């Protein structure tokens, strides 16, 4: 079989490897489709502090179970499955309170262990979620990015009375827009980005108002319209954003951050406590695959609106470079494995 391996930063090869045998409790997946995420490019470029090399990248993938290990029902062979990349121990404190995404010994497929950019891969059987026949392959591979929005909104508990503001109209911002409008029917969703083409995608995904903050003061624009967001999601993740979010938030608002920057940001207790703001963070997903499968079954979200490119896996370098360089035209890039 062929696997896409990042040997070390900036060295990616398509390598011939033995087809792996599933261990006890695992299934083998014949991969059909995979999605490229920012973290794949970060591992390729050497910017992911968690990655170990060499690594088969890829944590968004879909395929067919073609073999099972000991203890797994053979009837699963032939199932269409999407893979949750979060592998947890099941017994530490975070696992015991339903937060396997921050397990004390967290393993993420494609980061800490070989992932899905490969013709075949093995995963724990519990991580392989059965996809109903009425969900097409292209939507099944998009479940993982939508689980990020499911996790974030699960913390925020949006209502129809909320006015939500999302920083960033990349894949993470757009999945959040779709969740807030399609699932929670939030009254107004505002999206802020610096790229007009991305803001147009946010409108297609359901944003009620978009603001390009490259030349304007967001605070002034909101004041002009008398808008005080009750929910703010930072899906742009620049360290300066949190202090602005605190300044523009309504009293009693909820703010959620999803960035991993190690740079400090300046915030004050007074800014937070005077409005009694709640600040959440969200990492990966905690058992959200069934939630997003339900959203897809009920047609509450439309992943097609994010998919802009498909490449054969042999063109992976071109696919990653397109993803990195063309933020105006490019959102979700899929790789097909024959
Ligand atoms: P992306 O880079 O495609 O999109 C980010 C967008 O934010 C871009 O369109 C950019 O123009 C915009 N932006 C940057 N600075 C801005 C600012 N100051 N104001 C308004 N817009 C601004 O990235 P993607 O894939 O959507 O991911 C977004 C972030 O989410 C990344 O930082 C990533 O590391 C993080 N992430 C976090 C996850 C988690 O579970 N916590 C999971 C996946 C991604």
mmCIF file of C-alpha atoms and ligand atoms in Angstrom:
data_model
loop_
_atom_site.group_PDB
_atom_site.id
_atom_site.type_symbol
_atom_site.label_atom_id
_atom_site.label_comp_id
_atom_site.label_asym_id
_atom_site.label_seq_id
_atom_site.Cartn_x
_atom_site.Cartn_y
_atom_site.Cartn_z
ATOM 1 C CA UNK A 1 0.000 0.000 0.000
ATOM 2 C CA UNK A 2 0.982 3.641 -0.357
ATOM 3 C CA UNK A 3 1.150 6.005 2.644
ATOM 4 C CA UNK A 4 1.772 9.754 2.778
ATOM 5 C CA UNK A 5 4.616 10.147 5.251
ATOM 6 C CA UNK A 6 6.149 13.331 6.612
ATOM 7 C CA UNK A 7 9.679 12.034 7.262
ATOM 8 C CA UNK A 8 10.746 15.277 8.933
ATOM 9 C CA UNK A 9 9.691 18.929 8.603
ATOM 10 C CA UNK A 10 9.362 19.901 4.908
ATOM 11 C CA UNK A 11 10.072 16.348 3.670
ATOM 12 C CA UNK A 12 6.961 14.522 2.502
ATOM 13 C CA UNK A 13 7.089 11.231 0.582
ATOM 14 C CA UNK A 14 4.588 8.719 -0.724
ATOM 15 C CA UNK A 15 6.020 5.516 0.679
ATOM 16 C CA UNK A 16 5.361 1.835 -0.021
ATOM 17 C CA UNK A 17 4.427 0.131 3.274
ATOM 18 C CA UNK A 18 3.061 -3.241 4.391
ATOM 19 C CA UNK A 19 -0.718 -3.313 4.714
ATOM 20 C CA UNK A 20 -1.160 -3.226 8.535
ATOM 21 C CA UNK A 21 -2.897 -6.014 10.467
ATOM 22 C CA UNK A 22 -5.523 -4.812 12.970
ATOM 23 C CA UNK A 23 -4.540 -5.552 16.566
ATOM 24 C CA UNK A 24 -6.965 -6.778 19.240
ATOM 25 C CA UNK A 25 -9.946 -4.410 19.396
ATOM 26 C CA UNK A 26 -9.019 -2.649 16.131
ATOM 27 C CA UNK A 27 -10.422 -2.495 12.635
ATOM 28 C CA UNK A 28 -8.563 -1.935 9.372
ATOM 29 C CA UNK A 29 -9.972 0.823 7.183
ATOM 30 C CA UNK A 30 -9.520 0.998 3.408
ATOM 31 C CA UNK A 31 -9.428 4.778 3.141
ATOM 32 C CA UNK A 32 -11.566 6.386 0.417
ATOM 33 C CA UNK A 33 -11.451 10.104 1.231
ATOM 34 C CA UNK A 34 -9.481 12.346 3.579
ATOM 35 C CA UNK A 35 -9.584 16.068 4.337
ATOM 36 C CA UNK A 36 -6.639 18.434 4.704
ATOM 37 C CA UNK A 37 -6.636 20.545 7.881
ATOM 38 C CA UNK A 38 -4.295 23.301 9.031
ATOM 39 C CA UNK A 39 -2.646 20.905 11.473
ATOM 40 C CA UNK A 40 -1.570 18.589 8.586
ATOM 41 C CA UNK A 41 0.204 21.522 7.000
ATOM 42 C CA UNK A 42 1.683 22.515 10.381
ATOM 43 C CA UNK A 43 3.122 19.009 10.884
ATOM 44 C CA UNK A 44 4.478 19.065 7.309
ATOM 45 C CA UNK A 45 6.121 22.456 7.919
ATOM 46 C CA UNK A 46 7.428 21.542 11.385
ATOM 47 C CA UNK A 47 5.146 23.938 13.264
ATOM 48 C CA UNK A 48 3.201 21.449 15.389
ATOM 49 C CA UNK A 49 4.818 21.068 18.820
ATOM 50 C CA UNK A 50 2.999 17.746 19.479
ATOM 51 C CA UNK A 51 4.113 15.925 16.302
ATOM 52 C CA UNK A 52 6.686 13.127 16.255
ATOM 53 C CA UNK A 53 8.392 12.161 12.957
ATOM 54 C CA UNK A 54 8.180 10.211 10.731
ATOM 55 C CA UNK A 55 4.397 10.513 10.684
ATOM 56 C CA UNK A 56 1.558 9.457 8.391
ATOM 57 C CA UNK A 57 -0.549 12.624 8.657
ATOM 58 C CA UNK A 58 -4.335 12.970 8.337
ATOM 59 C CA UNK A 59 -7.026 12.967 11.003
ATOM 60 C CA UNK A 60 -10.105 13.614 8.851
ATOM 61 C CA UNK A 61 -10.869 10.408 6.954
ATOM 62 C CA UNK A 62 -13.563 8.051 5.758
ATOM 63 C CA UNK A 63 -13.441 4.541 4.312
ATOM 64 C CA UNK A 64 -14.616 0.929 4.478
ATOM 65 C CA UNK A 65 -13.719 -1.622 7.153
ATOM 66 C CA UNK A 66 -11.962 -4.463 5.313
ATOM 67 C CA UNK A 67 -10.581 -6.488 8.258
ATOM 68 C CA UNK A 68 -11.087 -6.717 12.004
ATOM 69 C CA UNK A 69 -8.815 -7.697 14.882
ATOM 70 C CA UNK A 70 -9.497 -10.139 17.711
ATOM 71 C CA UNK A 71 -12.613 -9.341 19.718
ATOM 72 C CA UNK A 72 -14.288 -7.273 16.981
ATOM 73 C CA UNK A 73 -17.440 -8.637 15.344
ATOM 74 C CA UNK A 74 -16.645 -9.790 11.789
ATOM 75 C CA UNK A 75 -20.012 -8.431 10.685
ATOM 76 C CA UNK A 76 -18.388 -4.976 10.747
ATOM 77 C CA UNK A 77 -16.396 -5.862 7.607
ATOM 78 C CA UNK A 78 -17.848 -3.811 4.734
ATOM 79 C CA UNK A 79 -19.158 -0.999 6.967
ATOM 80 C CA UNK A 80 -18.726 2.584 5.762
ATOM 81 C CA UNK A 81 -17.008 4.425 8.609
ATOM 82 C CA UNK A 82 -15.749 7.875 9.639
ATOM 83 C CA UNK A 83 -12.952 7.918 12.156
ATOM 84 C CA UNK A 84 -12.823 9.903 15.379
ATOM 85 C CA UNK A 85 -9.112 10.770 15.719
ATOM 86 C CA UNK A 86 -9.316 11.129 19.529
ATOM 87 C CA UNK A 87 -7.967 8.056 21.347
ATOM 88 C CA UNK A 88 -8.311 8.217 25.129
ATOM 89 C CA UNK A 89 -7.555 5.947 28.094
ATOM 90 C CA UNK A 90 -11.109 5.920 29.484
ATOM 91 C CA UNK A 91 -10.073 6.020 33.124
ATOM 92 C CA UNK A 92 -8.328 9.326 33.972
ATOM 93 C CA UNK A 93 -10.181 12.308 35.477
ATOM 94 C CA UNK A 94 -11.088 14.038 32.175
ATOM 95 C CA UNK A 95 -12.254 10.733 30.672
ATOM 96 C CA UNK A 96 -14.365 10.048 33.781
ATOM 97 C CA UNK A 97 -16.204 13.360 33.313
ATOM 98 C CA UNK A 98 -16.896 12.836 29.618
ATOM 99 C CA UNK A 99 -13.920 14.831 28.303
ATOM 100 C CA UNK A 100 -11.806 12.210 26.447
ATOM 101 C CA UNK A 101 -10.594 14.990 24.132
ATOM 102 C CA UNK A 102 -8.317 16.181 26.938
ATOM 103 C CA UNK A 103 -7.424 12.700 28.243
ATOM 104 C CA UNK A 104 -4.274 12.733 30.379
ATOM 105 C CA UNK A 105 -2.666 10.344 27.880
ATOM 106 C CA UNK A 106 -4.353 11.690 24.752
ATOM 107 C CA UNK A 107 -3.378 10.183 21.402
ATOM 108 C CA UNK A 108 -4.561 11.902 18.231
ATOM 109 C CA UNK A 109 -4.465 9.964 14.978
ATOM 110 C CA UNK A 110 -2.268 11.712 12.429
ATOM 111 C CA UNK A 111 -0.422 13.622 15.164
ATOM 112 C CA UNK A 112 0.793 11.232 17.892
ATOM 113 C CA UNK A 113 0.073 8.032 15.934
ATOM 114 C CA UNK A 114 -0.055 7.330 12.187
ATOM 115 C CA UNK A 115 -3.203 8.743 10.634
ATOM 116 C CA UNK A 116 -5.440 8.418 7.622
ATOM 117 C CA UNK A 117 -3.441 9.687 4.603
ATOM 118 C CA UNK A 118 -2.790 6.091 3.597
ATOM 119 C CA UNK A 119 -4.549 3.501 1.460
ATOM 120 C CA UNK A 120 -5.114 1.406 4.598
ATOM 121 C CA UNK A 121 -4.875 2.191 8.297
ATOM 122 C CA UNK A 122 -5.826 0.551 11.591
ATOM 123 C CA UNK A 123 -7.830 2.264 14.338
ATOM 124 C CA UNK A 124 -9.575 1.218 17.573
ATOM 125 C CA UNK A 125 -12.978 -0.200 16.567
ATOM 126 C CA UNK A 126 -14.788 2.251 18.888
ATOM 127 C CA UNK A 127 -13.298 5.151 16.916
ATOM 128 C CA UNK A 128 -14.860 3.906 13.650
ATOM 129 C CA UNK A 129 -18.414 5.300 13.449
ATOM 130 C CA UNK A 130 -20.868 3.621 11.095
ATOM 131 C CA UNK A 131 -22.200 5.980 8.446
ATOM 132 C CA UNK A 132 -25.830 5.561 7.377
ATOM 133 C CA UNK A 133 -26.354 4.905 3.638
ATOM 134 C CA UNK A 134 -28.128 8.245 3.139
ATOM 135 C CA UNK A 135 -24.960 10.180 4.073
ATOM 136 C CA UNK A 136 -22.647 10.389 1.023
ATOM 137 C CA UNK A 137 -18.873 9.817 1.187
ATOM 138 C CA UNK A 138 -18.039 13.547 0.787
ATOM 139 C CA UNK A 139 -20.248 14.444 3.757
ATOM 140 C CA UNK A 140 -18.937 11.544 5.854
ATOM 141 C CA UNK A 141 -15.349 12.789 5.541
ATOM 142 C CA UNK A 142 -16.484 16.243 6.736
ATOM 143 C CA UNK A 143 -17.843 14.950 10.050
ATOM 144 C CA UNK A 144 -14.594 15.553 11.940
ATOM 145 C CA UNK A 145 -14.344 19.314 11.205
ATOM 146 C CA UNK A 146 -18.002 19.705 12.181
ATOM 147 C CA UNK A 147 -17.314 17.917 15.491
ATOM 148 C CA UNK A 148 -15.084 20.889 16.400
ATOM 149 C CA UNK A 149 -18.115 23.159 16.036
ATOM 150 C CA UNK A 150 -20.276 20.623 17.900
ATOM 151 C CA UNK A 151 -17.818 20.645 20.787
ATOM 152 C CA UNK A 152 -17.578 24.446 20.872
ATOM 153 C CA UNK A 153 -21.334 24.998 20.695
ATOM 154 C CA UNK A 154 -21.838 22.212 23.252
ATOM 155 C CA UNK A 155 -19.969 24.425 25.730
ATOM 156 C CA UNK A 156 -21.801 27.608 24.714
ATOM 157 C CA UNK A 157 -25.354 26.195 24.703
ATOM 158 C CA UNK A 158 -26.672 28.730 22.161
ATOM 159 C CA UNK A 159 -30.348 29.767 22.143
ATOM 160 C CA UNK A 160 -32.539 31.441 19.534
ATOM 161 C CA UNK A 161 -32.144 34.745 21.428
ATOM 162 C CA UNK A 162 -28.377 34.855 21.052
ATOM 163 C CA UNK A 163 -26.440 37.250 18.875
ATOM 164 C CA UNK A 164 -23.267 35.422 17.899
ATOM 165 C CA UNK A 165 -20.059 36.857 16.503
ATOM 166 C CA UNK A 166 -17.432 34.596 14.945
ATOM 167 C CA UNK A 167 -13.885 35.701 14.247
ATOM 168 C CA UNK A 168 -12.493 33.913 11.183
ATOM 169 C CA UNK A 169 -14.258 32.494 8.135
ATOM 170 C CA UNK A 170 -11.940 29.543 7.590
ATOM 171 C CA UNK A 171 -13.220 25.967 7.909
ATOM 172 C CA UNK A 172 -13.570 26.329 11.707
ATOM 173 C CA UNK A 173 -15.527 29.583 11.487
ATOM 174 C CA UNK A 174 -17.766 28.221 8.730
ATOM 175 C CA UNK A 175 -18.630 24.973 10.536
ATOM 176 C CA UNK A 176 -19.498 27.139 13.565
ATOM 177 C CA UNK A 177 -21.757 29.389 11.449
ATOM 178 C CA UNK A 178 -23.598 26.363 10.095
ATOM 179 C CA UNK A 179 -24.041 24.889 13.582
ATOM 180 C CA UNK A 180 -25.282 28.167 15.086
ATOM 181 C CA UNK A 181 -27.763 28.843 12.271
ATOM 182 C CA UNK A 182 -28.728 25.333 11.111
ATOM 183 C CA UNK A 183 -28.816 23.522 14.454
ATOM 184 C CA UNK A 184 -29.431 26.193 17.103
ATOM 185 C CA UNK A 185 -31.275 28.784 14.961
ATOM 186 C CA UNK A 186 -29.443 31.613 16.663
ATOM 187 C CA UNK A 187 -31.122 34.962 15.920
ATOM 188 C CA UNK A 188 -28.146 36.711 14.338
ATOM 189 C CA UNK A 189 -24.702 35.434 13.340
ATOM 190 C CA UNK A 190 -22.016 37.972 12.456
ATOM 191 C CA UNK A 191 -18.741 36.844 10.886
ATOM 192 C CA UNK A 192 -15.558 38.910 10.897
ATOM 193 C CA UNK A 193 -12.604 38.206 8.609
ATOM 194 C CA UNK A 194 -10.025 40.079 6.574
ATOM 195 C CA UNK A 195 -10.712 38.303 3.287
ATOM 196 C CA UNK A 196 -13.860 39.253 1.322
ATOM 197 C CA UNK A 197 -13.999 35.919 -0.533
ATOM 198 C CA UNK A 198 -14.082 34.063 2.802
ATOM 199 C CA UNK A 199 -16.789 36.389 4.096
ATOM 200 C CA UNK A 200 -18.815 35.513 0.981
ATOM 201 C CA UNK A 201 -18.456 31.832 1.950
ATOM 202 C CA UNK A 202 -19.670 32.723 5.452
ATOM 203 C CA UNK A 203 -22.806 34.273 3.924
ATOM 204 C CA UNK A 204 -23.364 31.122 1.859
ATOM 205 C CA UNK A 205 -23.066 29.128 5.092
ATOM 206 C CA UNK A 206 -25.762 31.272 6.747
ATOM 207 C CA UNK A 207 -24.095 34.370 8.270
ATOM 208 C CA UNK A 208 -26.563 37.256 8.626
ATOM 209 C CA UNK A 209 -23.913 39.978 8.626
ATOM 210 C CA UNK A 210 -20.255 39.967 7.612
ATOM 211 C CA UNK A 211 -17.622 42.554 8.489
ATOM 212 C CA UNK A 212 -14.190 42.912 6.910
ATOM 213 C CA UNK A 213 -12.008 44.194 9.765
ATOM 214 C CA UNK A 214 -8.835 44.678 7.706
ATOM 215 C CA UNK A 215 -9.411 48.457 7.440
ATOM 216 C CA UNK A 216 -12.219 49.079 9.961
ATOM 217 C CA UNK A 217 -12.511 49.089 13.729
ATOM 218 C CA UNK A 218 -14.812 46.188 14.615
ATOM 219 C CA UNK A 219 -15.774 47.924 17.863
ATOM 220 C CA UNK A 220 -16.926 51.050 15.950
ATOM 221 C CA UNK A 221 -18.822 48.977 13.370
ATOM 222 C CA UNK A 222 -20.724 47.129 16.106
ATOM 223 C CA UNK A 223 -21.422 50.318 18.097
ATOM 224 C CA UNK A 224 -22.755 51.991 14.937
ATOM 225 C CA UNK A 225 -25.269 49.152 14.610
ATOM 226 C CA UNK A 226 -25.890 48.906 18.371
ATOM 227 C CA UNK A 227 -24.822 45.232 18.369
ATOM 228 C CA UNK A 228 -23.581 43.603 21.606
ATOM 229 C CA UNK A 229 -22.729 39.948 20.892
ATOM 230 C CA UNK A 230 -23.941 37.477 23.506
ATOM 231 C CA UNK A 231 -21.767 34.677 22.084
ATOM 232 C CA UNK A 232 -18.289 35.156 20.610
ATOM 233 C CA UNK A 233 -16.271 32.354 19.016
ATOM 234 C CA UNK A 234 -12.639 33.023 18.185
ATOM 235 C CA UNK A 235 -11.987 30.810 15.148
ATOM 236 C CA UNK A 236 -9.212 33.096 13.865
ATOM 237 C CA UNK A 237 -7.087 32.505 16.960
ATOM 238 C CA UNK A 238 -4.786 35.484 16.965
ATOM 239 C CA UNK A 239 -3.676 36.203 20.572
ATOM 240 C CA UNK A 240 -4.899 39.826 20.354
ATOM 241 C CA UNK A 241 -8.491 38.783 19.724
ATOM 242 C CA UNK A 242 -9.499 37.778 23.266
ATOM 243 C CA UNK A 243 -9.062 41.290 24.675
ATOM 244 C CA UNK A 244 -11.135 42.784 21.854
ATOM 245 C CA UNK A 245 -13.779 40.069 22.344
ATOM 246 C CA UNK A 246 -14.021 40.977 26.038
ATOM 247 C CA UNK A 247 -14.438 44.658 25.119
ATOM 248 C CA UNK A 248 -17.217 44.122 22.545
ATOM 249 C CA UNK A 249 -19.150 41.389 24.400
ATOM 250 C CA UNK A 250 -22.536 42.005 25.980
ATOM 251 C CA UNK A 251 -22.702 41.679 29.770
ATOM 252 C CA UNK A 252 -23.374 38.006 30.629
ATOM 253 C CA UNK A 253 -21.945 36.900 27.263
ATOM 254 C CA UNK A 254 -20.069 33.638 26.625
ATOM 255 C CA UNK A 255 -16.738 33.715 24.776
ATOM 256 C CA UNK A 256 -15.054 30.626 23.352
ATOM 257 C CA UNK A 257 -11.442 30.358 22.214
ATOM 258 C CA UNK A 258 -9.960 27.532 20.163
ATOM 259 C CA UNK A 259 -6.431 28.728 19.470
ATOM 260 C CA UNK A 260 -3.137 27.130 20.513
ATOM 261 C CA UNK A 261 -0.810 30.130 20.396
ATOM 262 C CA UNK A 262 1.788 30.192 23.156
ATOM 263 C CA UNK A 263 2.036 33.987 22.953
ATOM 264 C CA UNK A 264 0.548 35.866 25.918
ATOM 265 C CA UNK A 265 -2.527 38.064 25.513
ATOM 266 C CA UNK A 266 -3.407 41.064 27.658
ATOM 267 C CA UNK A 267 -6.717 40.862 29.481
ATOM 268 C CA UNK A 268 -7.900 42.325 32.771
ATOM 269 C CA UNK A 269 -9.983 40.857 35.566
ATOM 270 C CA UNK A 270 -12.122 43.991 35.482
ATOM 271 C CA UNK A 271 -12.968 43.529 31.799
ATOM 272 C CA UNK A 272 -14.260 40.026 32.509
ATOM 273 C CA UNK A 273 -15.794 40.325 35.980
ATOM 274 C CA UNK A 274 -17.571 43.646 35.460
ATOM 275 C CA UNK A 275 -19.703 41.963 32.787
ATOM 276 C CA UNK A 276 -19.619 38.521 34.470
ATOM 277 C CA UNK A 277 -18.424 36.975 31.198
ATOM 278 C CA UNK A 278 -17.945 33.223 30.820
ATOM 279 C CA UNK A 279 -14.835 32.205 28.910
ATOM 280 C CA UNK A 280 -14.642 28.692 27.481
ATOM 281 C CA UNK A 281 -12.033 26.860 25.480
ATOM 282 C CA UNK A 282 -12.613 23.905 23.188
ATOM 283 C CA UNK A 283 -10.184 21.264 21.943
ATOM 284 C CA UNK A 284 -10.967 18.603 19.326
ATOM 285 C CA UNK A 285 -14.201 16.791 20.228
ATOM 286 C CA UNK A 286 -15.648 14.825 23.112
ATOM 287 C CA UNK A 287 -17.795 12.016 21.652
ATOM 288 C CA UNK A 288 -19.371 14.338 19.088
ATOM 289 C CA UNK A 289 -19.379 12.006 16.051
ATOM 290 C CA UNK A 290 -22.917 10.706 16.814
ATOM 291 C CA UNK A 291 -24.083 14.316 17.265
ATOM 292 C CA UNK A 292 -22.815 15.424 13.838
ATOM 293 C CA UNK A 293 -24.107 12.244 12.157
ATOM 294 C CA UNK A 294 -27.540 13.211 13.538
ATOM 295 C CA UNK A 295 -27.135 16.795 12.216
ATOM 296 C CA UNK A 296 -26.352 15.359 8.764
ATOM 297 C CA UNK A 297 -29.294 12.944 8.876
ATOM 298 C CA UNK A 298 -31.598 15.856 9.691
ATOM 299 C CA UNK A 299 -29.925 18.028 6.987
ATOM 300 C CA UNK A 300 -29.204 20.774 9.526
ATOM 301 C CA UNK A 301 -25.729 21.376 8.058
ATOM 302 C CA UNK A 302 -24.387 21.309 4.502
ATOM 303 C CA UNK A 303 -20.691 20.313 4.276
ATOM 304 C CA UNK A 304 -20.755 20.795 0.485
ATOM 305 C CA UNK A 305 -20.578 24.554 1.073
ATOM 306 C CA UNK A 306 -17.040 24.145 2.447
ATOM 307 C CA UNK A 307 -15.580 21.714 -0.104
ATOM 308 C CA UNK A 308 -13.691 23.666 -2.764
ATOM 309 C CA UNK A 309 -11.078 21.200 -4.094
ATOM 310 C CA UNK A 310 -10.439 17.467 -4.601
ATOM 311 C CA UNK A 311 -7.072 15.947 -5.539
ATOM 312 C CA UNK A 312 -5.851 12.383 -5.985
ATOM 313 C CA UNK A 313 -3.599 11.443 -3.057
ATOM 314 C CA UNK A 314 -0.594 11.264 -5.416
ATOM 315 C CA UNK A 315 -0.935 15.062 -5.798
ATOM 316 C CA UNK A 316 -0.792 15.643 -2.038
ATOM 317 C CA UNK A 317 1.995 18.250 -2.165
ATOM 318 C CA UNK A 318 0.052 20.330 -4.721
ATOM 319 C CA UNK A 319 -3.075 19.876 -2.569
ATOM 320 C CA UNK A 320 -1.352 21.111 0.610
ATOM 321 C CA UNK A 321 0.280 24.040 -1.230
ATOM 322 C CA UNK A 322 -3.089 25.079 -2.701
ATOM 323 C CA UNK A 323 -4.585 24.878 0.796
ATOM 324 C CA UNK A 324 -1.764 26.991 2.236
ATOM 325 C CA UNK A 325 -1.462 29.662 -0.476
ATOM 326 C CA UNK A 326 -4.954 30.247 -1.803
ATOM 327 C CA UNK A 327 -7.107 31.275 1.163
ATOM 328 C CA UNK A 328 -9.355 33.338 -1.159
ATOM 329 C CA UNK A 329 -10.545 30.420 -3.265
ATOM 330 C CA UNK A 330 -9.726 27.453 -1.066
ATOM 331 C CA UNK A 331 -11.505 26.147 1.997
ATOM 332 C CA UNK A 332 -11.718 22.361 2.441
ATOM 333 C CA UNK A 333 -9.455 20.265 0.226
ATOM 334 C CA UNK A 334 -10.187 16.537 -0.053
ATOM 335 C CA UNK A 335 -7.803 13.757 -1.091
ATOM 336 C CA UNK A 336 -9.181 10.705 -2.889
ATOM 337 C CA UNK A 337 -7.554 7.302 -2.372
ATOM 338 C CA UNK A 338 -8.219 4.727 -5.085
HETATM 339 P P1 LIG B 1 -7.864 29.300 8.668
HETATM 340 O O1 LIG B 1 -6.494 29.856 8.723
HETATM 341 O O2 LIG B 1 -8.315 28.656 7.383
HETATM 342 O O3 LIG B 1 -8.923 30.464 8.999
HETATM 343 C C1 LIG B 1 -8.672 31.503 9.876
HETATM 344 C C2 LIG B 1 -9.373 32.741 9.328
HETATM 345 O O4 LIG B 1 -9.243 33.788 10.280
HETATM 346 C C3 LIG B 1 -8.776 33.250 8.010
HETATM 347 O O5 LIG B 1 -9.804 33.365 7.047
HETATM 348 C C4 LIG B 1 -8.167 34.606 8.394
HETATM 349 O O6 LIG B 1 -8.283 35.558 7.337
HETATM 350 C C5 LIG B 1 -9.006 35.007 9.592
HETATM 351 N N1 LIG B 1 -8.346 35.931 10.513
HETATM 352 C C6 LIG B 1 -7.064 35.933 10.961
HETATM 353 N N2 LIG B 1 -6.854 36.935 11.833
HETATM 354 C C7 LIG B 1 -8.038 37.588 11.965
HETATM 355 C C8 LIG B 1 -8.474 38.696 12.716
HETATM 356 N N3 LIG B 1 -7.652 39.346 13.536
HETATM 357 N N4 LIG B 1 -9.763 39.088 12.602
HETATM 358 C C9 LIG B 1 -10.615 38.424 11.788
HETATM 359 N N5 LIG B 1 -10.264 37.363 11.052
HETATM 360 C C10 LIG B 1 -8.998 36.957 11.121
HETATM 361 O O7 LIG B 1 -7.985 28.302 9.870
HETATM 362 P P2 LIG B 1 -9.108 27.219 10.330
HETATM 363 O O8 LIG B 1 -8.785 25.890 9.766
HETATM 364 O O9 LIG B 1 -10.473 27.762 10.118
HETATM 365 O O10 LIG B 1 -8.761 27.149 11.874
HETATM 366 C C11 LIG B 1 -8.885 28.305 12.671
HETATM 367 C C12 LIG B 1 -8.113 28.170 13.951
HETATM 368 O O11 LIG B 1 -8.693 27.146 14.739
HETATM 369 C C13 LIG B 1 -6.624 27.801 13.800
HETATM 370 O O12 LIG B 1 -5.870 28.665 14.614
HETATM 371 C C14 LIG B 1 -6.539 26.385 14.313
HETATM 372 O O13 LIG B 1 -5.315 26.121 14.956
HETATM 373 C C15 LIG B 1 -7.672 26.344 15.300
HETATM 374 N N6 LIG B 1 -8.245 25.020 15.468
HETATM 375 C C16 LIG B 1 -8.588 24.668 16.726
HETATM 376 C C17 LIG B 1 -9.183 23.454 16.948
HETATM 377 C C18 LIG B 1 -9.593 23.086 18.331
HETATM 378 O O14 LIG B 1 -10.120 21.992 18.491
HETATM 379 N N7 LIG B 1 -9.388 23.931 19.310
HETATM 380 C C19 LIG B 1 -9.430 22.499 15.861
HETATM 381 C C20 LIG B 1 -9.077 22.996 14.571
HETATM 382 C C21 LIG B 1 -8.501 24.219 14.392
#
